[in-house]
Short mmCIF file of C-alpha atoms and ligand atoms in Angstrom, two decimals:
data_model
loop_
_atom_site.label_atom_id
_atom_site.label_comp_id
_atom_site.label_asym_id
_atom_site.label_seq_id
_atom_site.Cartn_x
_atom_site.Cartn_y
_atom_site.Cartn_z
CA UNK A 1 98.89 81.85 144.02
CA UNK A 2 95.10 81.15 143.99
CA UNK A 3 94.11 84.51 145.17
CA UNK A 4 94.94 88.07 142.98
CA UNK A 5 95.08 91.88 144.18
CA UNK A 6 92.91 93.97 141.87
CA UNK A 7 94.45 96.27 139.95
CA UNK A 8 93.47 98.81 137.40
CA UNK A 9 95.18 101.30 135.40
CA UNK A 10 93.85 103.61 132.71
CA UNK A 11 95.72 105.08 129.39
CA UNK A 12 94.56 107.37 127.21
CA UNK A 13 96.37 107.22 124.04
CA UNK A 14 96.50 109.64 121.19
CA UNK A 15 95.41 108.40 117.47
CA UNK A 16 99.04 108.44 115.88
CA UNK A 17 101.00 105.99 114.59
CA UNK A 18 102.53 103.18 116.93
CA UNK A 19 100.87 104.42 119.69
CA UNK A 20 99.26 100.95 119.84
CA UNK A 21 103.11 99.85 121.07
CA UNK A 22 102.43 102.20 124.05
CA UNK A 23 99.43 100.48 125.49
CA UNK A 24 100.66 97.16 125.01
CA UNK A 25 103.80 98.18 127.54
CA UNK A 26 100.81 97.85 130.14
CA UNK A 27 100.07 94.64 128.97
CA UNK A 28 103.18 93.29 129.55
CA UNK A 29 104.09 95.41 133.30
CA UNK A 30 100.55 94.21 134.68
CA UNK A 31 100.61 90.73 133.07
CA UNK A 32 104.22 89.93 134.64
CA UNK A 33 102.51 91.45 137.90
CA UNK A 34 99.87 88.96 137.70
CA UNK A 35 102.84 86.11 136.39
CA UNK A 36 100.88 85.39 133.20
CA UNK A 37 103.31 83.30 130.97
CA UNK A 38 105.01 85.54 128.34
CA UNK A 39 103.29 83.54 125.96
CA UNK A 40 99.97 84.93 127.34
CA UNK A 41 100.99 88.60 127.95
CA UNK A 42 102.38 88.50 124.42
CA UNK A 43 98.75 87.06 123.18
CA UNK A 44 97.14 89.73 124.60
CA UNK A 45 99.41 92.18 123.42
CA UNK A 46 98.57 91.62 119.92
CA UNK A 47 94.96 91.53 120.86
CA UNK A 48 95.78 95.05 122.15
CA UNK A 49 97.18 96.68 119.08
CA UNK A 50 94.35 95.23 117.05
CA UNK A 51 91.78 96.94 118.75
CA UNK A 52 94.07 100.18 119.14
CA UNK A 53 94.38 100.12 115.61
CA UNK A 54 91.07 99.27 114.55
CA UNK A 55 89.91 102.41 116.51
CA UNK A 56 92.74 104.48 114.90
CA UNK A 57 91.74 103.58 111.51
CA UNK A 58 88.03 102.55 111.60
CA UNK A 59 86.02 104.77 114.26
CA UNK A 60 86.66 108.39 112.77
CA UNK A 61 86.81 109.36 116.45
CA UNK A 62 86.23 113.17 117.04
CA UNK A 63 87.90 113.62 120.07
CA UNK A 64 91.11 112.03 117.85
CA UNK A 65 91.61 109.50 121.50
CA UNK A 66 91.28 106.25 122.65
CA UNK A 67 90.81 105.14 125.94
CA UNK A 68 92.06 101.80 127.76
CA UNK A 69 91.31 100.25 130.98
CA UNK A 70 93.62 96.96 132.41
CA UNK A 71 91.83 95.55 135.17
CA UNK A 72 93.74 92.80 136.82
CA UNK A 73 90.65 90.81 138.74
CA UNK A 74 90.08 87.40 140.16
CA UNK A 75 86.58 85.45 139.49
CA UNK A 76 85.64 83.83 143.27
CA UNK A 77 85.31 79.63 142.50
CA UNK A 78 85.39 80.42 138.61
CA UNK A 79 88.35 80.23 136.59
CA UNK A 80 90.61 82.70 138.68
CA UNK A 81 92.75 85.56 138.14
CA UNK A 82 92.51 86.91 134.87
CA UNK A 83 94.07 90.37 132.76
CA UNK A 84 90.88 92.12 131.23
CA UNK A 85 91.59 95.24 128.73
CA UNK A 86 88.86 97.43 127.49
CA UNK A 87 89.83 99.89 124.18
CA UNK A 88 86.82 102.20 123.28
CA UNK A 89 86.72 105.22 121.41
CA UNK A 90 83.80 107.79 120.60
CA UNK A 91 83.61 107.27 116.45
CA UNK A 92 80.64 106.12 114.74
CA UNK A 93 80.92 102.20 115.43
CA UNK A 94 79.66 99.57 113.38
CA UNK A 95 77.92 96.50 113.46
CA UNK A 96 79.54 93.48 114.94
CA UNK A 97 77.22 91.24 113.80
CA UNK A 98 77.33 91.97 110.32
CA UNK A 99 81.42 90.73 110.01
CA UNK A 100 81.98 88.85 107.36
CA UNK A 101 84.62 85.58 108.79
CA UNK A 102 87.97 86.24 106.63
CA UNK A 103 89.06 83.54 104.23
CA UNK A 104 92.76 82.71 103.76
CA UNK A 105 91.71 81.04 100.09
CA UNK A 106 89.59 83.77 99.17
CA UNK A 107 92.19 86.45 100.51
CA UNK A 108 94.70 85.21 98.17
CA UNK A 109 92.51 85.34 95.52
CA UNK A 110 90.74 88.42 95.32
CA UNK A 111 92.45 92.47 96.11
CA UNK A 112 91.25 92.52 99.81
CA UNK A 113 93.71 90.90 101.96
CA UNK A 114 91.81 92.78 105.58
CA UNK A 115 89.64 91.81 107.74
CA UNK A 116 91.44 89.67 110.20
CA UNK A 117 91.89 92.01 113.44
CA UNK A 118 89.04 90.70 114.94
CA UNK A 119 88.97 87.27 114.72
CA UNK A 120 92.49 87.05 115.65
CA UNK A 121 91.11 88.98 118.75
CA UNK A 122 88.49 86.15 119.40
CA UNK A 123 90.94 83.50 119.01
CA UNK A 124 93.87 85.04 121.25
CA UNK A 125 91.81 86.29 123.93
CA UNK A 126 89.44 83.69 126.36
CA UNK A 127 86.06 86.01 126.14
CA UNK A 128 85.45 88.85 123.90
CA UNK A 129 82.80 91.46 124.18
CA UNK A 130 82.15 94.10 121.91
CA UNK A 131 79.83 97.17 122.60
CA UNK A 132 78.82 99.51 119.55
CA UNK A 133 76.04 102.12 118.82
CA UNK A 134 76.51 105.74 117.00
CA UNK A 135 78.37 107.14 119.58
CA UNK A 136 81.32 104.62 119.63
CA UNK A 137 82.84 101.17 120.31
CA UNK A 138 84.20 99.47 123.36
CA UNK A 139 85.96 96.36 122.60
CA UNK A 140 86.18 94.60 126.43
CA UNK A 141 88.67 91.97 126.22
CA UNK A 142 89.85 89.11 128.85
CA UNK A 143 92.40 86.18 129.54
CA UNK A 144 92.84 84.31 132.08
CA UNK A 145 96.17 82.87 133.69
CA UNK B 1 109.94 104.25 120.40
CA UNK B 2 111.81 103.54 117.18
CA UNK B 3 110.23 100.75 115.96
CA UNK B 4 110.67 101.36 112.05
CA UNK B 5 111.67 98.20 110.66
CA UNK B 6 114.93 96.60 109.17
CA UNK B 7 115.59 94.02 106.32
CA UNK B 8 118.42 92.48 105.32
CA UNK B 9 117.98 90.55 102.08
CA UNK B 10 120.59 88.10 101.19
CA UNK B 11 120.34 85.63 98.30
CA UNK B 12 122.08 82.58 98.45
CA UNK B 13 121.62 81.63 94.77
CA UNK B 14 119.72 82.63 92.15
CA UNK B 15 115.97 81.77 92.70
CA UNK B 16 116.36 81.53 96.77
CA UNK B 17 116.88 84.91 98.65
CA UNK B 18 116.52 85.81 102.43
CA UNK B 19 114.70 88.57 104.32
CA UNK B 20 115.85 89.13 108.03
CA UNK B 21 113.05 91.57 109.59
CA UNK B 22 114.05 93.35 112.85
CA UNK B 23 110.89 95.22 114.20
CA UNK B 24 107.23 95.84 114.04
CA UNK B 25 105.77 94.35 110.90
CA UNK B 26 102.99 97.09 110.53
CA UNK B 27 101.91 98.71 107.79
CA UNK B 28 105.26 100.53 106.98
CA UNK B 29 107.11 97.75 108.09
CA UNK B 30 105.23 95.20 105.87
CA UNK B 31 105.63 97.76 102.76
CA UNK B 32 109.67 97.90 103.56
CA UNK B 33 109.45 94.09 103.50
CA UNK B 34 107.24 94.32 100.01
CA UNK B 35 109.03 96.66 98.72
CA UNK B 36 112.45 94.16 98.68
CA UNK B 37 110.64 91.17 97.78
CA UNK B 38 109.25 92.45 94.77
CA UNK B 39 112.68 93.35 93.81
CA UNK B 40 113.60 90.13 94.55
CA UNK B 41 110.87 88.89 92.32
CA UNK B 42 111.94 90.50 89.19
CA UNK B 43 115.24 89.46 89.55
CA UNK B 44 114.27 85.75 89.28
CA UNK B 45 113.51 84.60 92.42
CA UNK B 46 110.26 82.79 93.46
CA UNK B 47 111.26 81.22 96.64
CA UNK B 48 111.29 83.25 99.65
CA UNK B 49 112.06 82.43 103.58
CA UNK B 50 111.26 85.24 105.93
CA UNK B 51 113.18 85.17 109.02
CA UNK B 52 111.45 86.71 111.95
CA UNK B 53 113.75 86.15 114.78
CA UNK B 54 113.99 89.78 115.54
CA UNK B 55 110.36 90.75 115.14
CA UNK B 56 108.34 90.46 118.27
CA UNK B 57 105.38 92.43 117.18
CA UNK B 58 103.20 92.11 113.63
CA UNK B 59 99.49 93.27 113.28
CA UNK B 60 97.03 92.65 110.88
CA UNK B 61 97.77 95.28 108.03
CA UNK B 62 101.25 93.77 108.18
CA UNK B 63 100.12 90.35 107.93
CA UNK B 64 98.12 91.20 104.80
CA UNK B 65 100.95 92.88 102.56
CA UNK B 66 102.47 89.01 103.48
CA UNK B 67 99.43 87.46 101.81
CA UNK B 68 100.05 89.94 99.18
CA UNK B 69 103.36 88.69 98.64
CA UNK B 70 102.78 85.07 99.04
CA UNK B 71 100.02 85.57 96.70
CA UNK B 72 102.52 87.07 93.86
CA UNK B 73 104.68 84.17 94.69
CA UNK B 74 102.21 81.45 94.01
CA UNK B 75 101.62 83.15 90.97
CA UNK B 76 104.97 82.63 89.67
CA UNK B 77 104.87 78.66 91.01
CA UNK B 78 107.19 79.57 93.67
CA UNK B 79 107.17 79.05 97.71
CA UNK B 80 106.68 81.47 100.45
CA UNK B 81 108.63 79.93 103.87
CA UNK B 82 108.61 81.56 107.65
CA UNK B 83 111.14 80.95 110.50
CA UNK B 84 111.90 82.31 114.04
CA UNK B 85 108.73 83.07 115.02
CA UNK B 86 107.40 83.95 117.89
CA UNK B 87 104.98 81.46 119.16
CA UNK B 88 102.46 84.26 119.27
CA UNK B 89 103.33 85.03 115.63
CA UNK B 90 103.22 81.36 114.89
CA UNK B 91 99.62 80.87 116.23
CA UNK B 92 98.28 84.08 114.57
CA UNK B 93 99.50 82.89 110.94
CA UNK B 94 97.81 79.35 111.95
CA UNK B 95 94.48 80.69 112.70
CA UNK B 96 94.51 82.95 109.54
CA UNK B 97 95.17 79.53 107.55
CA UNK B 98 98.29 81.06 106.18
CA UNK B 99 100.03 78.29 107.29
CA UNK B 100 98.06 75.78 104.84
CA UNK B 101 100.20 78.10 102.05
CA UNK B 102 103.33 78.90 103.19
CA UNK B 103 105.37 76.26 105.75
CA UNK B 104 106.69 77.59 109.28
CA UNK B 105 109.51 75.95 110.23
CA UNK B 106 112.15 76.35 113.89
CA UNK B 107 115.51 77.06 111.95
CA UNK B 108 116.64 78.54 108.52
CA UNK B 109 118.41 75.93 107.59
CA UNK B 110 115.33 73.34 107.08
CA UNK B 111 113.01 76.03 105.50
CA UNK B 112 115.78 76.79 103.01
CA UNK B 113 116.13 73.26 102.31
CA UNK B 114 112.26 72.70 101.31
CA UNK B 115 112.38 75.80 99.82
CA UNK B 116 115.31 74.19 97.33
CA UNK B 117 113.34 71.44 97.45
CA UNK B 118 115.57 69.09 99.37
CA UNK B 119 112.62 67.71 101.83
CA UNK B 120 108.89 67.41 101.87
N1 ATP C 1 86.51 100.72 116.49
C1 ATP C 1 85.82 100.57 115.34
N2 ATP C 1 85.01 101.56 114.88
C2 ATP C 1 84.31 101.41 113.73
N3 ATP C 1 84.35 100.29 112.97
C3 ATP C 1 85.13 99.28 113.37
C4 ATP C 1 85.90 99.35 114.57
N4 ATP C 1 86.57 98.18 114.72
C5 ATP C 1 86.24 97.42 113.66
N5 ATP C 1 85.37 98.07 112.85
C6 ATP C 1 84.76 97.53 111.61
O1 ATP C 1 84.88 96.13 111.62
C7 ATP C 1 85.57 95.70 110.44
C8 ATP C 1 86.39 94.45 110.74
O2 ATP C 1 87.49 94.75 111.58
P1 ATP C 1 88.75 93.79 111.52
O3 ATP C 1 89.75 94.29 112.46
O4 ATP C 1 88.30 92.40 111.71
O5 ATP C 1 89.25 93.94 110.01
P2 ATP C 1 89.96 95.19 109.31
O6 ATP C 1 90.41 96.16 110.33
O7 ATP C 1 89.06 95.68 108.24
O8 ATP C 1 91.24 94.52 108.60
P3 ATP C 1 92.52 93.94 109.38
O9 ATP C 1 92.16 93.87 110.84
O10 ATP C 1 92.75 92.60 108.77
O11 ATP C 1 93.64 94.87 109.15
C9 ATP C 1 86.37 96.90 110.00
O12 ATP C 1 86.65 96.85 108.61
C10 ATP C 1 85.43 98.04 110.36
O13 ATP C 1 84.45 98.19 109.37
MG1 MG C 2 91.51 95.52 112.01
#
């Protein structure tokens, strides 16, 4: 199957615990849709709940939401079908370019352990594009099959 | 959605023990997991396998109560092993380096023999 129907679904989830596990349920119905490998789906599941739970725990959010788009698309003569999730919320964002890359050596070394969601996002997911200013963050995240 | 997670410790001899995780290693999970090994470790045991088969989901603030633990174990010279996990899992813990401190292995029975020391 060279060709894809697009397909797009919105969630909005509350910020509460484990409702990460909720969004990544469309994750796995759209990726079998698309017959991504489980492998795959399950890569981008994790890449899911990071984001989900970055927002939960990071962003401050008024509105107490986050919001998630699964587009199922196809690039024409590019690298073909492909699952593409955004997460965004409406906190106070930060600045992407000021992450500092985790160490495993220095991790075990010193009290703080964090700082991994995101580069386990970049490393599970084929492109990664995040969006952040005052009014909030939109992590826009896609694998192909 | 019950995804609170289970351990089941068992110790095969004195300095080896066992935790069986079924569920989502989060932060609650990961603290449940803590929370035994710990126990473990002040009871005399320093080497530890984690067996994942029945956890299909872990995040990040999971994953660093493990360093916590594997740092507490390197502490007292002793070995931190995984097994059963899912390839996912596997790649995760090999992109955070973890795996340059504590060894992933297929089955229990291999990671509880380096843990004894039996192989390399
Ligand atoms: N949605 C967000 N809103 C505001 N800040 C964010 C958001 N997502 C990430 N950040 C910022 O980026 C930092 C790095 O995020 P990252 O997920 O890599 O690590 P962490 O969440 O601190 O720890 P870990 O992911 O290992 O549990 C966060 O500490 C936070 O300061
Ligand atoms: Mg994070």
């Amino acid at each position: 199957m060279t060709s894809v129907e697009r397909r797009e679904v919105h969630l909005t989830i509350p910020v509460a615990p484990e409702m990460e596990i909720a969004a990544t349920a469309q994750v796995a119905a759209l990726g079998e849709w698309m017959e991504m490998s489980r492998d795959k789906i399950d890569e981008v599941k994790m890449a899911v709940v990071e984001a989900c739970i970055n927002a939960f725990e990071h962003s401050a959010t008024p509105d107490r939401k986050v919001e998630l788009s699964f587009r199922v698309e196809a690039e024409e003569g590019g690298r073909g079908a492909y699952l593409e999730v955004d997460v965004a919320d409406s906190g106070h964002g930060f600045d992407p370019t000021r992450l500092k890359t985790p160490e495993i050596a220095a991790a075990l070394r010193s009290s703080r352990k964090r700082g991994w969601g995101i580069k386990i996002i970049e490393s599970l997911m084929d492109d990664v594009r995040i969006e952040s200013s005052e009014h909030g963050t939109r992590i826009v995240m896609r694998k192909y099959r | 959605m019950s995804e609170t997670l289970k351990v089941i410790v068992d110790r095969p001899d004195a300095t080896v023990a066992v935790l069986r995780t079924d569920g989502y290693i989060n932060n609650t999970g990961g603290e449940e997991i803590a929370k035994e090994a710990y126990a473990l470790l002040g009871s005399g045991v320093n080497r530890l396998l984690l067996d994942l088969e029945k956890t299909k989901i872990v995040n990040s603030i999971g994953i660093s109560i493990l360093i916590e633990i594997l740092e507490k174990l390197l502490d007292q010279g002793g070995k931190l092993a995984f097994c059963r996990l899912t390839p996912t899992i596997e790649k995760t813990f090999q992109i955070m380096g973890l795996a340059q401190y504590a060894r992933i292995f297929a089955a229990p029975e291999p990671a509880l023999a380096w843990l004894r020391g039996e192989s390399e």
